[in-house]
Coordinates of C-alpha atoms (C1' of nucleotides) in Angstrom, one line a residue:
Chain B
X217 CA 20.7 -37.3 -25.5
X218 CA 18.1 -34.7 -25.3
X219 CA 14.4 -34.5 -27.4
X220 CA 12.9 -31.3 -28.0
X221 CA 10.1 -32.2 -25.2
X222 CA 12.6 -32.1 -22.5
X223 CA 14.6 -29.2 -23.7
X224 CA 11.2 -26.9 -24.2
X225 CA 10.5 -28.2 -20.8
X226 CA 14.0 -26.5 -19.2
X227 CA 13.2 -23.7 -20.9
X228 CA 11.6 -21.2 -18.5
X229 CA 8.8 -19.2 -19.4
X230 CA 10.0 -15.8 -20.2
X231 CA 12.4 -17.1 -22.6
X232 CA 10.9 -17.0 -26.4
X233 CA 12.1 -20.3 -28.2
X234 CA 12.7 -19.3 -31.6
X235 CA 10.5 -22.2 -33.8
X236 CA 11.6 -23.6 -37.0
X237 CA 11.2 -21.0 -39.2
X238 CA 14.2 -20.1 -37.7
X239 CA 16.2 -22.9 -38.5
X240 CA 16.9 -22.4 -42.6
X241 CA 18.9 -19.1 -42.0
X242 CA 20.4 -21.1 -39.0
X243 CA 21.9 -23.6 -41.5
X244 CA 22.9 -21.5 -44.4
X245 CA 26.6 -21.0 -44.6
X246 CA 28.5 -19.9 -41.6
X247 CA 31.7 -17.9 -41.0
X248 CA 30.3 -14.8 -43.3
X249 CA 31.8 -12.0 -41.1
X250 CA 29.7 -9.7 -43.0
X251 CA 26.4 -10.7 -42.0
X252 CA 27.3 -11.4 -38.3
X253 CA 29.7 -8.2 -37.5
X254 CA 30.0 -9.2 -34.1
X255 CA 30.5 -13.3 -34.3
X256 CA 34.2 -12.9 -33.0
X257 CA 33.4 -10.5 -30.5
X258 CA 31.7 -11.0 -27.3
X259 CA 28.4 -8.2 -28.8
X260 CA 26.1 -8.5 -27.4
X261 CA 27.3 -9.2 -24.1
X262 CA 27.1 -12.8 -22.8
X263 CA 26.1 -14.1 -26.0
X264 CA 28.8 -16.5 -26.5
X265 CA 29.2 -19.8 -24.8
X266 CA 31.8 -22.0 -24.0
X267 CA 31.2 -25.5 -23.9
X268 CA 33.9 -28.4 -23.0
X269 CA 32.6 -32.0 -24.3
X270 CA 33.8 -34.7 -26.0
X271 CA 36.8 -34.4 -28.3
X272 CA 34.2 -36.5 -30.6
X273 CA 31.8 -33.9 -30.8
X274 CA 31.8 -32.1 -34.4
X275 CA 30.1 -29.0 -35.7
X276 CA 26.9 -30.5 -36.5
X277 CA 26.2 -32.1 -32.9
X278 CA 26.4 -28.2 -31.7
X279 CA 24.2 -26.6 -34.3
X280 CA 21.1 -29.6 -34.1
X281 CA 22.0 -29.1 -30.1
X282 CA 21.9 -25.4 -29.7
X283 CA 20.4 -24.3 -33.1
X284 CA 16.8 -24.5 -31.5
X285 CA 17.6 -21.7 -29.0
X286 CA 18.3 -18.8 -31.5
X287 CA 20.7 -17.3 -34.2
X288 CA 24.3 -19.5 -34.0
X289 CA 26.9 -16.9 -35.9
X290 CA 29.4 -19.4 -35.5
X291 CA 30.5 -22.2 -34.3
X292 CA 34.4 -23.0 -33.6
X293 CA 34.9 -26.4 -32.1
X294 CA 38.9 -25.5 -31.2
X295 CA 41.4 -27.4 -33.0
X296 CA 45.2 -27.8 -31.8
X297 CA 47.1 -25.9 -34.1
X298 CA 49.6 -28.6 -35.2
X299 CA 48.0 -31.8 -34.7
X300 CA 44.2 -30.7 -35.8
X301 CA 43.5 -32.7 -33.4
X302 CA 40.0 -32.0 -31.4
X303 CA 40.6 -30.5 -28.0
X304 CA 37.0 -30.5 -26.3
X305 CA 36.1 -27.2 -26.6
X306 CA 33.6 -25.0 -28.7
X307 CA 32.9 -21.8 -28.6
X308 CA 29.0 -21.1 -30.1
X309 CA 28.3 -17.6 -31.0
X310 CA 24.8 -16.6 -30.5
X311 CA 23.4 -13.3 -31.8
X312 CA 21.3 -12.3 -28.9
X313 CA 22.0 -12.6 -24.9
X314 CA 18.6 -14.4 -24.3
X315 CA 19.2 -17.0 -27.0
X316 CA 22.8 -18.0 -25.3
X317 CA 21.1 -17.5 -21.8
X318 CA 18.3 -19.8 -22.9
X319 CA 21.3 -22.7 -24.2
X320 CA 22.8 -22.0 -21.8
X321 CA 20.7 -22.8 -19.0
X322 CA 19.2 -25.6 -20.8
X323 CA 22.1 -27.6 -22.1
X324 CA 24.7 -27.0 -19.4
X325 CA 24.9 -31.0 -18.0
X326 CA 23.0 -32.4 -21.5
X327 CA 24.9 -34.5 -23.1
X328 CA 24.5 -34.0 -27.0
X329 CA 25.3 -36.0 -30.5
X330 CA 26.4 -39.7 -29.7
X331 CA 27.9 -39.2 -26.4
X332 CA 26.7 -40.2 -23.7
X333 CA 29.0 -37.5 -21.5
X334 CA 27.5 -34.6 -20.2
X335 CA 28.6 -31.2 -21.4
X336 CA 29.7 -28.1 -19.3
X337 CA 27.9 -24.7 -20.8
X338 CA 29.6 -21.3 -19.5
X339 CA 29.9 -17.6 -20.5
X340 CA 32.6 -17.4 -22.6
X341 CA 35.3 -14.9 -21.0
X342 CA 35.8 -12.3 -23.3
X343 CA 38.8 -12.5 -25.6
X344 CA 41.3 -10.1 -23.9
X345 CA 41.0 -11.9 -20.3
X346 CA 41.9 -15.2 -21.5
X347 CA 40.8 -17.8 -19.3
X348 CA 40.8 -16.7 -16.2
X349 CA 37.6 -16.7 -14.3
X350 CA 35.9 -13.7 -12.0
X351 CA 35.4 -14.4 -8.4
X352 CA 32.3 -14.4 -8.6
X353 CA 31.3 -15.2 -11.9
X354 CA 27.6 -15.7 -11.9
X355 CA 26.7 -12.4 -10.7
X356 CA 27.7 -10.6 -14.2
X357 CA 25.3 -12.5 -15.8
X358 CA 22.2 -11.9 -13.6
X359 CA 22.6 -8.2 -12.2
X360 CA 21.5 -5.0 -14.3
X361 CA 22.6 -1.3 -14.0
X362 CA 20.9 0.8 -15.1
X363 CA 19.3 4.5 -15.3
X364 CA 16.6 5.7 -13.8
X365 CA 14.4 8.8 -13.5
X366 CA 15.3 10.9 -10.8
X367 CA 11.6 10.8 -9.4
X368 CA 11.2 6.6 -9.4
X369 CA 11.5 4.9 -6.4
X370 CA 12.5 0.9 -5.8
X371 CA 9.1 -0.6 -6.2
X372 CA 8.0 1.1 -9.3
X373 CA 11.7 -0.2 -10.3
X374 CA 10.7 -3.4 -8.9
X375 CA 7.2 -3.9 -11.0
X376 CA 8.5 -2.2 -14.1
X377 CA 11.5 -4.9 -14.1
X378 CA 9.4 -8.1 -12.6
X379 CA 8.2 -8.4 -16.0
X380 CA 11.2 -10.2 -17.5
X381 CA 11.3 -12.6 -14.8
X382 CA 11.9 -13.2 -11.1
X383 CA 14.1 -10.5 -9.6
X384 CA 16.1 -11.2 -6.7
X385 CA 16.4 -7.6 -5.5
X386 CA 16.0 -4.1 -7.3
X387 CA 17.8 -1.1 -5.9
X388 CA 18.1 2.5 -6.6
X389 CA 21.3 4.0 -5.3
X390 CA 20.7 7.2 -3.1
X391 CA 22.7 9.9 -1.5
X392 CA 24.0 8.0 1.8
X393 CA 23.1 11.8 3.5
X394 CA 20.0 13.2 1.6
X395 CA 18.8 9.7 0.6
X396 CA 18.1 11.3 -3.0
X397 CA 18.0 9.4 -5.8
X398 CA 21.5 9.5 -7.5
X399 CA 19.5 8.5 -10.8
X400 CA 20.8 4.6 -11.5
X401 CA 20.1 1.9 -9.9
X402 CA 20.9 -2.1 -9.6
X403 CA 18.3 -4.8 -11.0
X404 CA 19.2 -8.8 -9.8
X405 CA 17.7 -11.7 -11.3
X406 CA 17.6 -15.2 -10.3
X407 CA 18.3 -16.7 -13.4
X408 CA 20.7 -15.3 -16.5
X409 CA 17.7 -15.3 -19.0
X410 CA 15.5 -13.2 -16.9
X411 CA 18.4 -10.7 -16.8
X412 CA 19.1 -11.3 -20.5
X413 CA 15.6 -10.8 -21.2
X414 CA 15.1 -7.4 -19.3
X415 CA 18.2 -6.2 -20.6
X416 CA 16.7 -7.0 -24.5
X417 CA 13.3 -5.5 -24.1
X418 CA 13.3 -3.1 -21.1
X419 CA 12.9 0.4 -22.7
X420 CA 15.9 1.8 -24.1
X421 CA 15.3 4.8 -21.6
X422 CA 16.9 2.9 -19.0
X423 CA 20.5 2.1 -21.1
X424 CA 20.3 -1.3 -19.3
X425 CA 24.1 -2.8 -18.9
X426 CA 25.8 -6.0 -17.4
X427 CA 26.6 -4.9 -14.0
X428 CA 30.1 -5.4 -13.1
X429 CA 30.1 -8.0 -10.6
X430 CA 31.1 -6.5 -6.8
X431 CA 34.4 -7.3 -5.5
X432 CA 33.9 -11.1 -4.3
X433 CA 33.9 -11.4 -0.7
X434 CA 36.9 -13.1 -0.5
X435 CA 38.4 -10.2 -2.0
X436 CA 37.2 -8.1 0.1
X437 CA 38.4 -9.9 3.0
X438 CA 42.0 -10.0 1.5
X439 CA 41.5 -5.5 1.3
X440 CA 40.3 -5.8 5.1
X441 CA 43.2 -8.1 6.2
X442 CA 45.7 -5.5 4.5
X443 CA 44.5 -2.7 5.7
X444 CA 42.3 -2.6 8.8
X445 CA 43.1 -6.0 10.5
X446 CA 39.9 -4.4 12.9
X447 CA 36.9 -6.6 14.1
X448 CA 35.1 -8.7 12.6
X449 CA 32.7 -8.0 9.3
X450 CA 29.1 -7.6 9.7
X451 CA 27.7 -7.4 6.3
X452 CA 28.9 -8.8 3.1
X453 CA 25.5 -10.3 2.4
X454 CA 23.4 -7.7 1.1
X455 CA 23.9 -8.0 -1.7
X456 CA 21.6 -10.8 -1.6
X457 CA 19.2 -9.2 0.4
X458 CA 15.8 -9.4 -1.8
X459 CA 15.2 -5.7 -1.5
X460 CA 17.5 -3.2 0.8
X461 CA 15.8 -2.0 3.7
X462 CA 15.9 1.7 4.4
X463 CA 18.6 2.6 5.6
X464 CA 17.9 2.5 9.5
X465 CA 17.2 5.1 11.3
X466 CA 19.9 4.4 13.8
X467 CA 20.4 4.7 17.4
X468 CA 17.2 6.8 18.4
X469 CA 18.7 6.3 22.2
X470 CA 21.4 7.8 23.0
X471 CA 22.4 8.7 26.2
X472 CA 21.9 12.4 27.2
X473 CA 25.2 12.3 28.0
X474 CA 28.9 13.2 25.9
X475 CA 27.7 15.9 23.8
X476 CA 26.3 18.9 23.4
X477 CA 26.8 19.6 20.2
X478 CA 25.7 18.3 16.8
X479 CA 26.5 18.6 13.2
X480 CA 22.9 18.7 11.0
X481 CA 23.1 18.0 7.0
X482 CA 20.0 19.2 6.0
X483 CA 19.2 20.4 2.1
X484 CA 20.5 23.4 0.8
X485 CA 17.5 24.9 0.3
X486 CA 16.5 26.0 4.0
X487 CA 18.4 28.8 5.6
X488 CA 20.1 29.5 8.7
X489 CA 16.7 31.0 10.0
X490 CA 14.3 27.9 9.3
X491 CA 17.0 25.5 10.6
X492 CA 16.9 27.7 13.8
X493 CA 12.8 27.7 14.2
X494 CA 13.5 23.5 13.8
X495 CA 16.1 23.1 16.3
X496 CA 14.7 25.8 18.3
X497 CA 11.6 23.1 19.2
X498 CA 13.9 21.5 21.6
X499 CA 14.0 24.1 24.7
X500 CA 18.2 24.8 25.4
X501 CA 19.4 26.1 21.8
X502 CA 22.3 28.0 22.1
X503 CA 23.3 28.7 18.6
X504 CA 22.8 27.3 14.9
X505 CA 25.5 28.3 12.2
X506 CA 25.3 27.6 8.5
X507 CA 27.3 26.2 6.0
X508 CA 26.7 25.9 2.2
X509 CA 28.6 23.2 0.1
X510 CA 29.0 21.7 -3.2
X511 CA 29.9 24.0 -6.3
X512 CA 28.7 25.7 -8.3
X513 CA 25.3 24.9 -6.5
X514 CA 25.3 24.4 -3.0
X515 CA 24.2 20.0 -2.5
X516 CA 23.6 20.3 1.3
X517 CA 23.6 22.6 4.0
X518 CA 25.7 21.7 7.5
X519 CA 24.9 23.1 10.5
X520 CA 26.9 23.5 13.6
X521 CA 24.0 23.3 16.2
X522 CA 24.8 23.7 19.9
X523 CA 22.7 23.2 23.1
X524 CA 22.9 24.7 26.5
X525 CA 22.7 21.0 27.7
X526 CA 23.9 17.2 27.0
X527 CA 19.9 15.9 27.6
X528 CA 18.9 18.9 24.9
X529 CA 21.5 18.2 22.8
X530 CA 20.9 13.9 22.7
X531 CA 16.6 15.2 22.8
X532 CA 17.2 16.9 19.3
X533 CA 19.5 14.4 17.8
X534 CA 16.5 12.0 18.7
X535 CA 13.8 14.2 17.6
X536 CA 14.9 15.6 14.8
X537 CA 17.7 12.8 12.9
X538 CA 15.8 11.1 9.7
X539 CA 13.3 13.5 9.4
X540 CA 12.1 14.2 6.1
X541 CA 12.8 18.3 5.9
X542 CA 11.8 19.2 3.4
X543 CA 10.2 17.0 1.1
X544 CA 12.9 14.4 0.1
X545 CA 15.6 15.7 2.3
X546 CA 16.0 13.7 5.7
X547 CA 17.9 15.4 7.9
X548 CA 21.3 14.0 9.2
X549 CA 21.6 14.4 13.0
X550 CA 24.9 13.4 14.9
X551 CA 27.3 14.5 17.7
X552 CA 29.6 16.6 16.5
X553 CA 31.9 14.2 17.9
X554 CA 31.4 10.4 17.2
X555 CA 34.1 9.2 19.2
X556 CA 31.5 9.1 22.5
X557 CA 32.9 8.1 26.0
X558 CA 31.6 4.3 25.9
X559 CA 28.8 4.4 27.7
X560 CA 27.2 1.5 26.3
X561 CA 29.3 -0.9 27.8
X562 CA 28.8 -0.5 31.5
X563 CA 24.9 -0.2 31.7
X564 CA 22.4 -1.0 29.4
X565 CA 20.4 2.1 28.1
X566 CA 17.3 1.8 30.1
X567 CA 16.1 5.0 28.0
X568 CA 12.4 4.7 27.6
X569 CA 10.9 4.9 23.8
X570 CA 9.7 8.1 23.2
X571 CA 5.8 7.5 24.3
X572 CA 2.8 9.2 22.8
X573 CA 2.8 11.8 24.8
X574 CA 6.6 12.5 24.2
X575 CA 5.5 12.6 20.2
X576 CA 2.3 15.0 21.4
X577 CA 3.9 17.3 22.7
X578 CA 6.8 17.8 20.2
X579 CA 3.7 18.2 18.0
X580 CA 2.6 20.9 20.0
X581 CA 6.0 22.5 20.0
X582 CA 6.2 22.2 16.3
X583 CA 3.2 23.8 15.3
X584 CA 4.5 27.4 15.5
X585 CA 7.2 26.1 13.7
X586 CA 5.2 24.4 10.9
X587 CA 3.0 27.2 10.7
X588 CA 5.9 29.3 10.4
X589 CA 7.9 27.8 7.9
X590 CA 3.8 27.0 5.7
X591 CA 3.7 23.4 6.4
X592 CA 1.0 21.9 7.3
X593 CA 0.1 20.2 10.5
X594 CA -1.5 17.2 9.7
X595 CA 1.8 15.7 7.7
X596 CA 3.8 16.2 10.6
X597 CA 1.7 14.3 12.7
X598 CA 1.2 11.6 10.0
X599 CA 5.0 11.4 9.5
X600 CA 5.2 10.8 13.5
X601 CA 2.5 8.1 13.0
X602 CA 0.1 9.9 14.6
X603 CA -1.3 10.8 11.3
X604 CA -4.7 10.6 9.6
X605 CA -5.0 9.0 6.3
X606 CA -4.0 12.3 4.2
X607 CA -1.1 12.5 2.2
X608 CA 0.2 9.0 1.9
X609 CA 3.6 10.1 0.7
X610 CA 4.5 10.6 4.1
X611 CA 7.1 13.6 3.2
X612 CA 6.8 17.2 3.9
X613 CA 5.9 19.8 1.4
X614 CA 8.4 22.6 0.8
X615 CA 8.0 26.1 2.1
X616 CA 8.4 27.1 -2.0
X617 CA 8.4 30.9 -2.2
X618 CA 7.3 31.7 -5.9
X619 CA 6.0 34.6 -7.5
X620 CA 2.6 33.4 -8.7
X621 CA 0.2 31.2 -7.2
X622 CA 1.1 27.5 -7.4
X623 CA -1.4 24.7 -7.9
X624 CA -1.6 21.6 -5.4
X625 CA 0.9 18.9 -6.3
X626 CA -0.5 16.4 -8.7
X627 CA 0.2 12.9 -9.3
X628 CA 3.6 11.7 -11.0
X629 CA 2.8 10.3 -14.2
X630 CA 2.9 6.3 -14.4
X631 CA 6.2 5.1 -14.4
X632 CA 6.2 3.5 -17.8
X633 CA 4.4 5.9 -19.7
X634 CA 6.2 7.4 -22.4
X635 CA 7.6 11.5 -22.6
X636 CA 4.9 13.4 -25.0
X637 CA 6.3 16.9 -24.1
X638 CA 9.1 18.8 -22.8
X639 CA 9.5 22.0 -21.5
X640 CA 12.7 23.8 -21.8
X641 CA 13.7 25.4 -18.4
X642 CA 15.8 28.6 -17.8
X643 CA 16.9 29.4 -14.2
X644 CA 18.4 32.9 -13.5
X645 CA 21.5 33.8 -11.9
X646 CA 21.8 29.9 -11.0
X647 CA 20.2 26.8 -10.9
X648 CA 17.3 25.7 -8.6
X649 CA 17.9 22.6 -6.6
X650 CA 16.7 19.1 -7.9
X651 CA 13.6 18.6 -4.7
X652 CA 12.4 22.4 -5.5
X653 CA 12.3 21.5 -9.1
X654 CA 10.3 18.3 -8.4
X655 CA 8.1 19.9 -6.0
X656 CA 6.9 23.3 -8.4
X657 CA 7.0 21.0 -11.7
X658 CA 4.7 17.9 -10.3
X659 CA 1.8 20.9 -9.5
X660 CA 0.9 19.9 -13.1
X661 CA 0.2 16.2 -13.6
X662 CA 1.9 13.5 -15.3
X663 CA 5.6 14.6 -14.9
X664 CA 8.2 12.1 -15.7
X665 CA 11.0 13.7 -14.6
X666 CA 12.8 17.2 -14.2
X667 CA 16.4 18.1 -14.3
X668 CA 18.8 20.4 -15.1
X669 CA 21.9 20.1 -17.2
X670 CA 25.1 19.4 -15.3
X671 CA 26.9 22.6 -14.5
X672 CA 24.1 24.7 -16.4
X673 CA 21.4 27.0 -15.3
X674 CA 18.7 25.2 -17.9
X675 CA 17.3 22.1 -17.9
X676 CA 14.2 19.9 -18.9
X677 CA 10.8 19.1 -17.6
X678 CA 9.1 16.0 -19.0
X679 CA 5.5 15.2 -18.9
X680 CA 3.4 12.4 -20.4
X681 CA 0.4 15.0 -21.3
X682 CA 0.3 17.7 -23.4
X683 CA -1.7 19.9 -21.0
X684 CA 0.8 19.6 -18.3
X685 CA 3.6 21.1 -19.8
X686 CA 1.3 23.9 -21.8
X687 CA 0.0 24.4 -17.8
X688 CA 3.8 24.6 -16.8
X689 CA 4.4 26.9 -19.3
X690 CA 1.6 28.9 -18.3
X691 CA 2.3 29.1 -14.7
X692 CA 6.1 28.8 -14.5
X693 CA 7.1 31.2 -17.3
X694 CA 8.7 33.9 -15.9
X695 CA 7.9 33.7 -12.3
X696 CA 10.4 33.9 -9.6
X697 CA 10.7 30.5 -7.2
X698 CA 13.2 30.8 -4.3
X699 CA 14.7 34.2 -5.7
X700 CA 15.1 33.0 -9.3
X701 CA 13.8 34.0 -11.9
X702 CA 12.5 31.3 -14.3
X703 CA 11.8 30.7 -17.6
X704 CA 9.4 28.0 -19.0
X705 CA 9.2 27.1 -22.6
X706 CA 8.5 24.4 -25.0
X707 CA 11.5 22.6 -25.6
X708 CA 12.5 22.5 -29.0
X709 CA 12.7 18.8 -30.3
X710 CA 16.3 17.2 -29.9
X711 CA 18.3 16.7 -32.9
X712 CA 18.2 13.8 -34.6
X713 CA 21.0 12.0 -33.9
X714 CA 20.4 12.2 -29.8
X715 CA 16.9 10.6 -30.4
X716 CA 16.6 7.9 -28.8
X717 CA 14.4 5.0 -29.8
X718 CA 11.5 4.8 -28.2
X719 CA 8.5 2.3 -28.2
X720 CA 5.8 3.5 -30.4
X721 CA 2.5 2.5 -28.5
X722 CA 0.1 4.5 -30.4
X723 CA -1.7 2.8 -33.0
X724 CA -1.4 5.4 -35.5
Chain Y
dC295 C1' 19.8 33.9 -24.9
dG296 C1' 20.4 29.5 -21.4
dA297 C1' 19.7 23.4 -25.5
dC298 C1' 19.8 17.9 -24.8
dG299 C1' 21.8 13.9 -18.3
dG300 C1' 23.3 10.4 -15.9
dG301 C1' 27.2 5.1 -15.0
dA302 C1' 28.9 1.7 -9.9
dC303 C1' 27.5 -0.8 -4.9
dG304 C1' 29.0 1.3 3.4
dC305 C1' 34.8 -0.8 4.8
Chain F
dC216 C1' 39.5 -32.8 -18.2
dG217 C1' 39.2 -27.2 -20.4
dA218 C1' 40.2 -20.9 -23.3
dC219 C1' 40.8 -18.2 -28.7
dG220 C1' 41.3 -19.8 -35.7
dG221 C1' 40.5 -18.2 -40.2
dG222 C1' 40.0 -14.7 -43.5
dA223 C1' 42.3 -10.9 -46.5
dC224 C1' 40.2 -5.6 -51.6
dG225 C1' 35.0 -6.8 -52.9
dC226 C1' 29.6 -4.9 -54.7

DNA sequence: CGACGGGACGC
DNA sequence: CGACGGGACGC
């Protein structure tokens, strides 16, 4: 048996107990469909349980055992068709996620009603998939996916999200090459309420869903052992890693020797020329050639960059691989051919670190560059850690060519501040690219996020103050960034069935 | 002259 | 041990 005291105890903090008021619509008649459209469904998501107990237990021991934790819409304790005889299971139907997570969590081993048997509390599998049970079955009820702005980055995720409970990790997925925010990300909890919580009350901006569990392990094993029989694994685990570490840089020391030519992905919006002046720091350059891809905007630009020499060659690739060029963009810098002579077994690589003096010097070499290309010194040398305390965002500004005179970059606005006004944004003869956008739009405070329609040449800009996007519109409309002509307008309000709930804050 | 995004994890 | 019934034209 279980009191009240030691149920409220099990009941973690985040998770509202609903108190007695709750209980007379709790006991009114059950099985009215109409009131409870989705009691034989599984909507919301996780909200019904299944519970195997005693073939003694009746109706009434569920509802006084899990009636405390929320809405029941029903409660079938399975009967056998013929005999009527009781076969040990229930189903309980709760009308929110939390309230099942909440049961769930604190009834799972109780035993209820006269028996002194403990129960087993699961997520009911949903109707179609019978009873059979997901590899890894716990992870669908504690992982989030969901959307976020393009400009947020994992720890703003992470403190928006740590308050609905203890999150094992949050991650935004990126562009393996550009490291750019591909706009979604994962949230994990430790415990299913936390993540039933978050997914009730996070804003509805973020369109929180279940995540579908990752292929188990042992699944993935089974794909390896079919088709690569190769090595052995290295990393199935992060996915409980508590928060993803940036992708390494990898492999800084090479050998100078194999290759003398690499392949660069660098963004799309630096041409052949400005890739040249960067390459061009490392003495023995022989040639730099351009390519443009992704339709019907270009997504990255690859380079074919050759040296006179295998030292110059492996001296760039160290140089130059992982940095942020522009602003967002890291550049990707590998041999052209990955396949290297194995080197690495005979000797160790006895390659010093690159030493201060190494990273001075570059400096020096780069300054032309910088000063060519209108970047400014100090955030190179405070991206090679060299750096004074300026510009903590440690990447690179973008050589923007615009029409009219742009204002410094200001401050993003706080991540959980709400969109106030829009501007409506026209790019002529095609779109810009995503890191310009965020780079002219953010010289007026308080943006949320910009973006452009998929496969259009318009798009929005979203700010938190008025001002900003009046100032937007002010500066932007009609100037011409990069070689486009741009328009910048107040967006017109969306229609009303697109509007999306949002939280009213303002107390009038 | 253009108007309302986006959805899956390195093998 | 242990996985899917019942209801059914009304306000």
């Amino acid at each position: 048996m279980v009191n009240l005291a030691t149920l409220q105890a099990s009941i973690n903090p985040f998770c509202q107990i609903r108190s007695a008021c709750y209980l007379p619509e709790i006991n009114k008649e059950m099985g009215d469909k109409r009131s409870y459209p989705h009691s034989s469904t599984d909507e919301p998501p996780n909200s019904r349980l299944f519970v195997i107990g005693s073939k003694m237990l009746k109706e009434e021991d569920f509802r006084s055992a899990f009636g405390v934790f929320g809405t029941i819409e029903e409660i079938w304790v399975v009967k056998d068709r013929s005999t009527g005889e009781n076969k040990g299971v229930t189903y309980i139907k709760f009308a929110k996620t939390s309230e099942a997570a909440c049961a769930l969590e604190a009834m799972n081993g109780k035993s209820i009603g006269n028996v002194n048997r403990s129960i087993k509390v699961m997520i009911a599998a949903s109707r179609d998939q019978g009873s059979k049970r997901e590899s890894n079955e716990e992870e669908k009820t504690l992982r989030l996916f969901v959307v976020v702005p393009k400009t947020m980055t994992d720890s703003e995720l992470y403190d928006e999200f740590k308050t609905y409970g203890d999150i094992d990790y949050a991650n935004i997925l990126k562009d393996k090459e550009t490291r750019e925010s591909k706009g979604f990300a994962y949230v994990k909890y430790y415990k299913f309420s936390h993540a039933a919580i978050a997914f009730e009350e996070c804003d509805k901006k973020y369109r929180p869903v279940f995540a579908e569990p990752r292929k188990s392990q042992r699944d993935l094993e089974m794909d390896r052992h079919y088709s690569a029989p190769r090595g052995h694994d290295q990393d199935n685990y992060s996915q409980n890693m508590p928060i993803a570490p940036p992708l390494g840089i990898p492999d800084f020391h090479s050998s100078g020797e194999g290759f003398t030519k690499l392949i660069v992905i660098a963004s799309p919006v630096l041409n052949q020329d400005q890739l040249w002046k960067l390459f061009d720091i490392v003495p023995g350059l022989d040639y730099c050639h351009v390519n443009y891809e992704g339709r019907p905007r270009p997504t990255r630009a690859v380079a074919e960059v050759a040296y006179t020499s295998p030292q110059s060659a492996a001296h760039a690739r160290e140089k130059l691989h992982g940095f942020e060029y522009p602003m967002g963009f890291r550049l990707i810098v590998r041999p052209e051919q990955d396949n290297r002579p194995n080197v690495f077994a005979g000797r160790s690589l006895d390659k010093p670190k690159p030493d201060i003096l190494q990273i001075a010097e570059t400096i020096a070499q780069a300054s032309s560059l910088i000063q060519a290309a209108g970047f400014s010194p100090d955030i190179l040398q405070a991206k090679l850690g060299l750096g004074n305390k300026s510009n903590p965002g440690t990447s690179m500004d973008l050589d923007i060519q615009c029409s009219v005179k742009l204002p410094e970059r200001k401050p993003l606005a706080k991540i959980d501040d709400e969109t106030v006004a829009r501007c409506f944004i026209v790019c002529f003869p095609s779109a810009l690219h995503n890191s310009v956008l965020k780079d002219v739009f953010s010289r007026f405070e308080n943006l949320i996020d910009v973006y452009m329609l998929n496969n259009k040449n318009c798009g929005y800009a979203n700010y938190s103050t008025k001002k900003s996007a009046e100032e937007a519109i002010k500066v932007l409309h009609g100037a011409e960034i990069m070689g486009i002509r741009m328009k910048v307008m107040e967006a017109q309000e969306k229609p009303d069935h697109q509007r999306k709930r949002q939280r009213i804050d303002s107390p009038f």
